[in-house]
Coordinates of C-alpha atoms in Angstrom, one line a residue:
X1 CA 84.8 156.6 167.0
X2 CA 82.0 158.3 165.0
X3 CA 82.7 155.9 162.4
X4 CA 82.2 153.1 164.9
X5 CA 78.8 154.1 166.7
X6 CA 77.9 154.8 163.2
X7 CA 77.7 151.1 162.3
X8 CA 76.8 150.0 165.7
X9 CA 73.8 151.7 165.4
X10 CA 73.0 150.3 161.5
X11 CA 73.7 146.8 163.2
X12 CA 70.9 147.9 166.0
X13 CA 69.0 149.0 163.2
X14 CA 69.0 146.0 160.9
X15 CA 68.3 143.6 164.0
X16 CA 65.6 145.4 164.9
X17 CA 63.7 145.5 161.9
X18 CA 64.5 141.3 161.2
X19 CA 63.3 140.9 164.9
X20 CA 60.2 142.9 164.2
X21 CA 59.0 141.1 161.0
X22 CA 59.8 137.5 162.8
X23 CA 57.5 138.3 165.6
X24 CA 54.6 139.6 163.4
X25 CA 55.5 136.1 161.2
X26 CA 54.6 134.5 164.7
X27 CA 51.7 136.4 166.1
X28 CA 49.9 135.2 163.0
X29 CA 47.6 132.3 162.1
X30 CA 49.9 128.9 161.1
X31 CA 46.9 128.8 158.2
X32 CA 48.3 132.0 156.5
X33 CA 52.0 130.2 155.7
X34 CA 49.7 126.9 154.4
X35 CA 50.1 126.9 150.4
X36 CA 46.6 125.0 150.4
X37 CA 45.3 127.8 152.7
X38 CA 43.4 130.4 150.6
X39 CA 45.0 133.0 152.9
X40 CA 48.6 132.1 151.9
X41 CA 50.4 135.3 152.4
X42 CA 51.3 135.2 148.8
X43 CA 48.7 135.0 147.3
X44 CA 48.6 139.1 148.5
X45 CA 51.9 139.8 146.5
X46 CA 50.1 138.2 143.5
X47 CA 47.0 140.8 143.9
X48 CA 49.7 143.5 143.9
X49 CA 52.4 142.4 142.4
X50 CA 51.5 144.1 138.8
X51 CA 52.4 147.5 141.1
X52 CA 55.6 146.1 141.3
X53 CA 56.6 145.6 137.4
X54 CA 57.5 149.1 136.7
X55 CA 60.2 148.6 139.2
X56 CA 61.2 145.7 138.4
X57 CA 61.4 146.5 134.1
X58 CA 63.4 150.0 135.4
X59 CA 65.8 147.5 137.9
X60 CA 66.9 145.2 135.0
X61 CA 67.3 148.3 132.3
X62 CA 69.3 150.4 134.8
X63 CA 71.3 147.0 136.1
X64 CA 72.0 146.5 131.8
X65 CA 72.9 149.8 131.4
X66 CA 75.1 150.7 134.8
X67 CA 76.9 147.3 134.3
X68 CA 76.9 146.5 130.5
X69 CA 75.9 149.5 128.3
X70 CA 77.6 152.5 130.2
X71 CA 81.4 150.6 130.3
X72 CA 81.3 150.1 126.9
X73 CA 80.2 153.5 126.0
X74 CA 82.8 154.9 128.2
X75 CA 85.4 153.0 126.3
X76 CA 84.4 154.6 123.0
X77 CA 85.1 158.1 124.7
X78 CA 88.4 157.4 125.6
X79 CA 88.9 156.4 122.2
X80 CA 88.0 159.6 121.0
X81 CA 90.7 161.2 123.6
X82 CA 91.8 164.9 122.7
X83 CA 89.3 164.7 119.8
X84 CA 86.0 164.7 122.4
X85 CA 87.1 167.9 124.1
X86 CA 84.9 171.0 123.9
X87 CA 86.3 174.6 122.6
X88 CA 85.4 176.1 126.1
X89 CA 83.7 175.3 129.1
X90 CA 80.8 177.3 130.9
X91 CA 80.1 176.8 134.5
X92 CA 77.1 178.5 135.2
X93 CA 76.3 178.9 139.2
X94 CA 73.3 179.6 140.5
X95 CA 72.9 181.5 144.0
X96 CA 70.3 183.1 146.3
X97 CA 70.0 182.7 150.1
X98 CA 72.8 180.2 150.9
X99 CA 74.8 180.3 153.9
X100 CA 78.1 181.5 153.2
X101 CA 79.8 178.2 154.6
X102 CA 77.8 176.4 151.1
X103 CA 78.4 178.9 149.1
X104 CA 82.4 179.1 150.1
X105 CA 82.3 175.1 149.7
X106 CA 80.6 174.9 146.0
X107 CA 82.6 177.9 144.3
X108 CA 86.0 176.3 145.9
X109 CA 84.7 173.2 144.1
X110 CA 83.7 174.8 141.1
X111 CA 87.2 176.9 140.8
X112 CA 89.1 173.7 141.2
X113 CA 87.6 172.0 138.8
X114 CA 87.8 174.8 135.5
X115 CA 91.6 174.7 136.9
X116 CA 91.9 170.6 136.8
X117 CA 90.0 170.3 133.6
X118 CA 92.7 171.7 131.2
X119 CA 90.0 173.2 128.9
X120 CA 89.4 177.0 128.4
X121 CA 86.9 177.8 130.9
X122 CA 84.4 180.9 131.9
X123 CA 83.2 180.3 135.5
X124 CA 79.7 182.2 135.1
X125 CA 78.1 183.1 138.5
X126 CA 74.3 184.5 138.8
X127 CA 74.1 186.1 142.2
X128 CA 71.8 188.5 144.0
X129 CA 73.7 189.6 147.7
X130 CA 76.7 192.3 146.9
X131 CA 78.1 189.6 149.8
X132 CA 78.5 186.3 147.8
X133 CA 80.4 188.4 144.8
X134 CA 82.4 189.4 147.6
X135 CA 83.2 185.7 148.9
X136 CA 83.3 184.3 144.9
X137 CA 86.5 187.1 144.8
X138 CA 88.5 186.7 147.9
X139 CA 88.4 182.6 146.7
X140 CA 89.5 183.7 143.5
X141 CA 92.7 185.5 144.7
X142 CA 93.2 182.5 147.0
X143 CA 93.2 179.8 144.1
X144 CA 94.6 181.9 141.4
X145 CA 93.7 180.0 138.1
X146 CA 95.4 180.4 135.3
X147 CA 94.7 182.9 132.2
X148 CA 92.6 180.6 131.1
X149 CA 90.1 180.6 133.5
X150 CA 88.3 183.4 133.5
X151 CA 85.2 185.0 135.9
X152 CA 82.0 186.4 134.7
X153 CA 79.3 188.1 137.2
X154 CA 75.5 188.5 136.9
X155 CA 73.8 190.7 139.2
X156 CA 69.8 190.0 139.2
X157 CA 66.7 191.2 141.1
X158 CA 66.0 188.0 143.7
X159 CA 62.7 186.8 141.4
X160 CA 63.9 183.0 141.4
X161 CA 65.6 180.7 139.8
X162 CA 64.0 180.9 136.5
X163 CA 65.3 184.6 136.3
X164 CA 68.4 183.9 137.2
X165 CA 69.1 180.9 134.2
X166 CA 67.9 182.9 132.2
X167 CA 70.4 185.7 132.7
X168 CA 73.2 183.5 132.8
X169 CA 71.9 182.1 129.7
X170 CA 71.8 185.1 128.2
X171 CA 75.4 186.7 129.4
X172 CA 77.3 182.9 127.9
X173 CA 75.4 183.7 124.4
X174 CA 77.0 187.0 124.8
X175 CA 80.5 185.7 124.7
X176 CA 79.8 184.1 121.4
X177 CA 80.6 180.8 122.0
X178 CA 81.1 178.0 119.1
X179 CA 78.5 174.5 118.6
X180 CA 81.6 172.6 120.1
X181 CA 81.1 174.7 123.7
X182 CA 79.4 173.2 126.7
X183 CA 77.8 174.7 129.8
X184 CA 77.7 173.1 133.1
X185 CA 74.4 174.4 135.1
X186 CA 75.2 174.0 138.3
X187 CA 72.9 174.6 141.4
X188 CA 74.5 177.1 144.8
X189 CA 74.5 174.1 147.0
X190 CA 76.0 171.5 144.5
X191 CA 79.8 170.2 145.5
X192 CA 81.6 169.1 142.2
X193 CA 83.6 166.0 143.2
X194 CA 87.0 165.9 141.5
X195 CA 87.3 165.6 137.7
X196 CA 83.0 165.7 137.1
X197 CA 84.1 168.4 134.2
X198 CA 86.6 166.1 132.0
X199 CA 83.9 162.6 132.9
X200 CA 80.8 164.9 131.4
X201 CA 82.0 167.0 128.3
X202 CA 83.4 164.8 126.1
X203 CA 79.8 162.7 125.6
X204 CA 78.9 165.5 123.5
X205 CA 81.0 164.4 120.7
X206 CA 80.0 161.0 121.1
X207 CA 76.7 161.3 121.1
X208 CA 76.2 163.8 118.2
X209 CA 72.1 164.6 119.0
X210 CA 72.1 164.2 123.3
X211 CA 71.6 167.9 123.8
X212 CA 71.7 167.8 127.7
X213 CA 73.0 165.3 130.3
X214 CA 72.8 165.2 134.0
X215 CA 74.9 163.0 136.9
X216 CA 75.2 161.2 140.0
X217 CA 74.1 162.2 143.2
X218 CA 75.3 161.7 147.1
X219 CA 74.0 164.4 149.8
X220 CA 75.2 166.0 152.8
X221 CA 72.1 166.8 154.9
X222 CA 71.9 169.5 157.5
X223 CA 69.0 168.0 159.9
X224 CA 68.3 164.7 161.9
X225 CA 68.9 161.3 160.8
X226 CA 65.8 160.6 159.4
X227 CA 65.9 163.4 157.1
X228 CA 69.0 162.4 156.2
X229 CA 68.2 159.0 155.7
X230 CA 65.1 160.2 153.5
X231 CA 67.3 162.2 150.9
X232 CA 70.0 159.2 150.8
X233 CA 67.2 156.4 150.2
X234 CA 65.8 159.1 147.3
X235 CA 69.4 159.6 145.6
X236 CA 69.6 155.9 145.3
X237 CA 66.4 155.5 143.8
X238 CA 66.8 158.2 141.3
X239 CA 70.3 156.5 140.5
X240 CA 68.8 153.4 139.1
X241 CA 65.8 155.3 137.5
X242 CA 68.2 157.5 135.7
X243 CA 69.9 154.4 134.6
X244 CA 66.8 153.0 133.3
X245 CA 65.6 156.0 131.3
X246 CA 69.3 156.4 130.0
X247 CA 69.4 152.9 128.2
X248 CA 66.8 154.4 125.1
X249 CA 69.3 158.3 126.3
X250 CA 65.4 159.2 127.6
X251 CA 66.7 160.9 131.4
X252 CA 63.2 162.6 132.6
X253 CA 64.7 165.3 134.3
X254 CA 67.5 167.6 133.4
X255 CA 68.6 168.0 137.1
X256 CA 68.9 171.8 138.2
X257 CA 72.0 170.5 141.1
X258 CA 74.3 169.9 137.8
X259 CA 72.9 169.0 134.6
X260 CA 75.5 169.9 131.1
X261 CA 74.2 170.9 128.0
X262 CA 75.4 172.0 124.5
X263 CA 75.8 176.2 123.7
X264 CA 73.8 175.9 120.8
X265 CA 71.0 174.7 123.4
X266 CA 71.1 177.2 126.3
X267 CA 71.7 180.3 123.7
X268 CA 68.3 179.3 121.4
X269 CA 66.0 182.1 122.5
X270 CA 63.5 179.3 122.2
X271 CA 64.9 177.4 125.1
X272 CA 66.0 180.1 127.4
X273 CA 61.8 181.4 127.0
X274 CA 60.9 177.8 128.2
X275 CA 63.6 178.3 131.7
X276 CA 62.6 181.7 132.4
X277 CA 58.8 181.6 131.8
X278 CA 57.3 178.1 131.0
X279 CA 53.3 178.1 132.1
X280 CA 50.2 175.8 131.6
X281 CA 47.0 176.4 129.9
X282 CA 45.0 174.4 132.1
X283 CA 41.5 173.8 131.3
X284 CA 39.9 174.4 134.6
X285 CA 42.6 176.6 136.4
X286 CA 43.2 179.0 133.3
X287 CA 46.9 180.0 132.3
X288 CA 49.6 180.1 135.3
X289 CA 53.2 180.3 134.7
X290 CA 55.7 177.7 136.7
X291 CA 57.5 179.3 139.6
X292 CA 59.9 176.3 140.6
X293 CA 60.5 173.4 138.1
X294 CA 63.0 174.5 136.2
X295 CA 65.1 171.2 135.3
X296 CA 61.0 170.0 134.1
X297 CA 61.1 172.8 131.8
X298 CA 64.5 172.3 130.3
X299 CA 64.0 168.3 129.6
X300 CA 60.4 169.3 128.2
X301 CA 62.5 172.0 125.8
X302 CA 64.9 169.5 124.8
X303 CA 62.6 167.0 124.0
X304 CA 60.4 169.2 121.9
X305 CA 63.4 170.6 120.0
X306 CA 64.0 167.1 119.1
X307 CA 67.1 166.6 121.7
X308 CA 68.4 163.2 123.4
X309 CA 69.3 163.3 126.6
X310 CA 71.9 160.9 129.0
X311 CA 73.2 159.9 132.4
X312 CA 76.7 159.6 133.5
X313 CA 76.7 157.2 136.8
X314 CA 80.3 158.1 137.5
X315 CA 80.4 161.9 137.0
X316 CA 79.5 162.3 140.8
X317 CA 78.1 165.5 142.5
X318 CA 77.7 166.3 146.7
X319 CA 74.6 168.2 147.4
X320 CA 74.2 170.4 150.9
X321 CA 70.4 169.5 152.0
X322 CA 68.9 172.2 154.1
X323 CA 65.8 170.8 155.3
X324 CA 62.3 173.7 154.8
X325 CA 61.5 172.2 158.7
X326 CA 62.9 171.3 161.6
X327 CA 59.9 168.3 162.0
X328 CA 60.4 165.3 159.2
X329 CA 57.2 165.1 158.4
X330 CA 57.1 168.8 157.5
X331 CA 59.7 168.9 155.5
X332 CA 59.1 165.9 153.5
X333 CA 55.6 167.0 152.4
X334 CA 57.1 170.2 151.7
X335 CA 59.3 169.0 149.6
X336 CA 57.3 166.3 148.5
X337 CA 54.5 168.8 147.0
X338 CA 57.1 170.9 145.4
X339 CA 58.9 167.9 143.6
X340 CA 55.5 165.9 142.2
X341 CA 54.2 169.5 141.6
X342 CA 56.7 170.0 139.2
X343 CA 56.5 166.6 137.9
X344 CA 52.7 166.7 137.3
X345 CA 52.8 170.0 135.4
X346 CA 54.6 168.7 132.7
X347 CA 53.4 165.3 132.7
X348 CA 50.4 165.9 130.7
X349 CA 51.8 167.8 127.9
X350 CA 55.4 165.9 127.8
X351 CA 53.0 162.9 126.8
X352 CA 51.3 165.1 124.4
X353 CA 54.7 165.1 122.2
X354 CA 54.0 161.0 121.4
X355 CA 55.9 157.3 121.0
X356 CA 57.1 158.9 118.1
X357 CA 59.3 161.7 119.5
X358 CA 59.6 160.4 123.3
X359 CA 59.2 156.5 122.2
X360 CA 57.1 153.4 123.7
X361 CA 58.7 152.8 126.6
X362 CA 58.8 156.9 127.9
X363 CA 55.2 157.1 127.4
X364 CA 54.4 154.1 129.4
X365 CA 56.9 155.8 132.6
X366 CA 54.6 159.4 131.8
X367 CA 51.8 157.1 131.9
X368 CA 52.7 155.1 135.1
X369 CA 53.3 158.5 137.4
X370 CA 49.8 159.6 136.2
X371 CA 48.3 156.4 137.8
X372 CA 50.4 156.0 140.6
X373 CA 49.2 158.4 142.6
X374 CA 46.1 155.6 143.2
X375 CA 48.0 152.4 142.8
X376 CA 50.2 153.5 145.8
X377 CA 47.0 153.9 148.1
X378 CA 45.2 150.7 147.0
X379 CA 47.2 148.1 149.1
X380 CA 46.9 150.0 152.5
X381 CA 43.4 151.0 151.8
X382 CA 41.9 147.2 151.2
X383 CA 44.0 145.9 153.6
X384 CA 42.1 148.4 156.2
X385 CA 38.3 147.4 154.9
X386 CA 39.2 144.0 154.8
X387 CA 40.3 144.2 158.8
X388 CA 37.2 145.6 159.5
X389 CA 34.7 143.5 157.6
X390 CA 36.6 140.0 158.0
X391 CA 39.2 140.2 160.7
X392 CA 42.2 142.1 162.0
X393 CA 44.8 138.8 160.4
X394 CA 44.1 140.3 157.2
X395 CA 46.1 143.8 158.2
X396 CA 48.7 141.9 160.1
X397 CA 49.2 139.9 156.7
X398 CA 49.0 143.0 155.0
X399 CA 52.1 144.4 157.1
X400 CA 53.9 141.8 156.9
X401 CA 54.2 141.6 153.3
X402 CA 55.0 145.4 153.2
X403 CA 57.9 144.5 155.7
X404 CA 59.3 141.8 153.6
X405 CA 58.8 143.4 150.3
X406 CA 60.4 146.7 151.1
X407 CA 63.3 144.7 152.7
X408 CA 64.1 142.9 149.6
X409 CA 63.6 146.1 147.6
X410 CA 66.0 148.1 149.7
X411 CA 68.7 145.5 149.3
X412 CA 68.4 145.5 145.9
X413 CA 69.5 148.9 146.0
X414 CA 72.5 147.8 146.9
X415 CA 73.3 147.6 143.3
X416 CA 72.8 150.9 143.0
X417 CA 76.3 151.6 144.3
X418 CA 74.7 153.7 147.2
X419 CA 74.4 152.4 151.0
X420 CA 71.6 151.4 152.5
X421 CA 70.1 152.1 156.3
X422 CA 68.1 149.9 158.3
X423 CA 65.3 152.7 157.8
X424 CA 64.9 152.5 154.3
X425 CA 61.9 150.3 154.5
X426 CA 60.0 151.9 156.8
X427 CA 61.1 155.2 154.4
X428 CA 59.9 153.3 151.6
X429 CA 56.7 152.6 152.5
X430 CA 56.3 156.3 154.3
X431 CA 57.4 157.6 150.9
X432 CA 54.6 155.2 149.0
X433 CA 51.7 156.7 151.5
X434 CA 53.0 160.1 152.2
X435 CA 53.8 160.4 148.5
X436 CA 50.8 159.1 146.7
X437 CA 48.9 161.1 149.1
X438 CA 50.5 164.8 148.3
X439 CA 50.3 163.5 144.8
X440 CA 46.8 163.5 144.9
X441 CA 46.4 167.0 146.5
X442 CA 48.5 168.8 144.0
X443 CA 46.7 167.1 140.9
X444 CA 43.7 168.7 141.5
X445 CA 45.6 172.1 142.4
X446 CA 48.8 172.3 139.9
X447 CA 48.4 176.2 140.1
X448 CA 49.6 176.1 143.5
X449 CA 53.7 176.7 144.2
X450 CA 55.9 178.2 146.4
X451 CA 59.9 178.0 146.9
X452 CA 60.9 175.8 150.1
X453 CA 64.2 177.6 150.7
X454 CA 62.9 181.5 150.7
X455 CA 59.0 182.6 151.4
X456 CA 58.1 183.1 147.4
X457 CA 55.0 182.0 145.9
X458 CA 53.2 182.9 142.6
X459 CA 50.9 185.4 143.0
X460 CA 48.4 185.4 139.9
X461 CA 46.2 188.6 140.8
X462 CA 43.0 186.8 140.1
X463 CA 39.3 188.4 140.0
X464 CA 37.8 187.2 143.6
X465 CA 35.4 185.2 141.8
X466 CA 38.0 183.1 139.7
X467 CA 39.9 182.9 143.4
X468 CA 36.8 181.4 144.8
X469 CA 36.0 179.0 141.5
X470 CA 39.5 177.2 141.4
X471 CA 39.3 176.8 145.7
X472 CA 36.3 175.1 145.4
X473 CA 36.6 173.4 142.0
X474 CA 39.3 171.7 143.5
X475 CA 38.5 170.5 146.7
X476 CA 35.2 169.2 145.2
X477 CA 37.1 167.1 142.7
X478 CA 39.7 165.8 145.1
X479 CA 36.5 164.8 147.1
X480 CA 35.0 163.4 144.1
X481 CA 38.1 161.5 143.2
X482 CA 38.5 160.0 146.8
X483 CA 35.4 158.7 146.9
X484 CA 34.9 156.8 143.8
X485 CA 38.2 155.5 144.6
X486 CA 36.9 154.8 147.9
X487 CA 33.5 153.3 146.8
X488 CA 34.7 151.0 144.1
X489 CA 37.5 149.3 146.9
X490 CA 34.3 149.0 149.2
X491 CA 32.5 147.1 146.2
X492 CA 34.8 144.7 145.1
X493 CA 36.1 143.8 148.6

């Protein structure tokens, strides 16, 4: 039955939004569907269709690579067969204020899997609460794996995530492992799905200089249907960016939900510094160290220590979203400024490493998220001046292509393998606005972080003064930035 008013409402959904874009088609001028008419709807796609060429270049790279590259490479590895497997298996697990229903569902997932995977394995969990080493052993007893499973414990202060890599890091290198070991990071509300250990480990082998490799998300979201609709439409875009950025074994993110990497990576003192306490000289905000950001830092590491890195589509993980707020619009922007936060941060300095280490096409994606930010807002905002000075057609035109537009886009991510919703467009473009607008706030003010699921954020004990200068520094140069941006749309239109 729930399966039933599940699609009903989709079907409600989808007519709705079809029925909303015909009756906006009608409410406006016949001139505007003219091709002689200088107001031809299209001709506004042409203005803006150059924002749309990054999507469409990552769309046919991840379509190559999901459909074309990636089969073929999995073929090689089962070539390989007994000859890919590692010497031993880490699972790391992360955990710190999860409810114990999460925590019970992930470490029964991650026990299953060092039994089904057949190789040696060290189930490594980096706790705080004397409560979840507690659950993590009655589960044990219950599953009873075999003597060659084995359970390893680390206690740490509750001072992040950071911290708690780090230790974990530290207590693998401890057991001595070999170069042909791997360790699985994976996050305390990450759901393995069945057999994501024997579809990740053997790339290793294959691919002789990926250092770290990451996988395929679906979510489980504990809020309203929005929200969950939010996280699904995200997973799916991430999908075919990952796919993208995988063709030239370029991932951007080493993602902290499950990401696996080689021993000799996660023991190099170098790389473990870069987890636990990664920070930014920035020339106007001074040196602050990264409280959240974690999987940045690890990609950043790789790259600089000269690392590949890859995607596996069909190594599939379930994360358990717990939304910051009970209000979408809370949440999101939350989640929004912690996310493009962390992306910012390293931005700058990850396209300080060159073509020559990250190559052409990796500096041009660095490149494009710096940009962005602006590109997003320009549609919207000369659609509005343009109302005002010449007529309210112009923003009726203006909505109707960004109905039409983000219809087509959200079919195309069909492809992706995920579903789609009849909200995704609307998402889309909230996403765009919302996005580009957070993006623009935590540019000028990258010092600025705080943990969405527990109350922590960096304190840097600053001189009042130096308080006071970074405040104002900021807002004036978000204000200045808005209104050149602002100014130079009101010239040209």
């Amino acid at each position: 039955m729930d399966v039933f008013q599940s699609r009903l409402r989709s079907a409600a959904g989808w007519l709705l939004l079809v029925t909303t874009l015909m009756g906006m088609a009608l409410l406006l001028p016949r001139s505007t569907f003219d091709p002689e008419s200088v107001d031809f709807i299209l001709l506004l796609g042409v203005i803006g269709i150059w924002r749309y060429s990054m999507g469409a270049v990552h769309f046919v790279r991840g379509m190559i690579f999901l459909y074309l590259v990636f089969p073929w490479y999995r073929r090689k590895v089962r070539q390989l067969g007994e000859q890919a497997a590692p010497s031993h298996v880490f699972l790391l697990v992360t955990s710190f204020r999860i409810e114990a229903l999460t925590t019970a569902q992930v470490y029964q997932s991650v026990i299953r899997e060092a039994i089904a995977c057949g190789y040696p394995t060290t189930v490594v969990c980096s706790i705080v609460e004397r409560s979840d080493e507690l659950l993590i052993e009655s589960l044990w007893r219950q599953m009873n794996p075999p003597e060659r499973v084995s359970l390893d414990f680390v206690r740490i202060a509750g001072t992040g995530k950071r911290d708690g890599l780090a230790h974990g890091f530290r207590a693998i290198s401890r057991h001595l492992p070999d170069d042909d070991a791997v360790v699985a990071v994976i996050d305390g509300d990450t759901v393995l799905e069945q057999g994501v250990v024997k579809k990740t480990v053997p790339w290793f082998k294959l691919f002789p200089n990926v250092g770290g490799l990451t996988t395929n998300e679906f979510c489980e979201v504990r809020g309203s249907y929005i929200m969950s609709e939010w996280h699904k439409l995200r997973f799916a875009q991430r999908h075919l960016n990952m796919c993208s950025m995988a063709l030239s074994k370029r991932v951007l993110t080493m993602t902290g939900r499950m990401s696996v990497f080689r021993t000799s990576v996660v023991t190099n003192p170098g790389f473990i510094a870069d987890v636990e306490s990664d920070h930014l000289e920035h020339w106007r905000l001074g040196r602050f160290r990264f409280l959240t950001g974690d999987d940045k830092s690890s990609w950043y590491s790789l790259m600089r220590l000269g690392y590949d890195t890859f995607y596996v589509p069909d190594a599939s993980i379930n994360t358990v979203e717990h939304p910051p707020e009970k209000s979408f619009i809370k949440a999101s922007r939350k989640l929004m400024f912690r996310w493009y936060g962390n992306n910012l941060r390293q931005n700058s300095r990850a396209l300080g490493l060159g073509p020559n280490r990250l190559g052409w096409f990796t500096c041009l994606v660095l490149a494009d998220q710096r940009v962005s930010m602006w590109t997003s807002l320009l549609g919207p905002t000369v659609a509005i001046i343009a109302s005002l000075k010449y007529g309210f057609a112009f923003l009726m035109v203006y909505l109707l292509w960004i109905g039409l537009t983000r219809l087509a886009l959200t079919l195309l991510l069909l492809a992706s393998g995920h579903k789609v919703g009849p909200a995704y467009p609307l998402i889309l473009y909230y996403n765009q606005i919302m996005g580009a607008l957070v993006k623009v706030y935590v540019f000028f003010r990258l010092d600025r972080q705080s943990w969405t699921r527990q109350n922590t954020k960096l304190n840097r004990d600053l001189a009042s003064f130096s308080r006071w200068f970074n405040t104002w520094s900021s807002r004036a140069m978000t204000f200045s930035a808005g209104s050149v941006f602002l100014a130079l749309l009101m010239f040209v239109v």
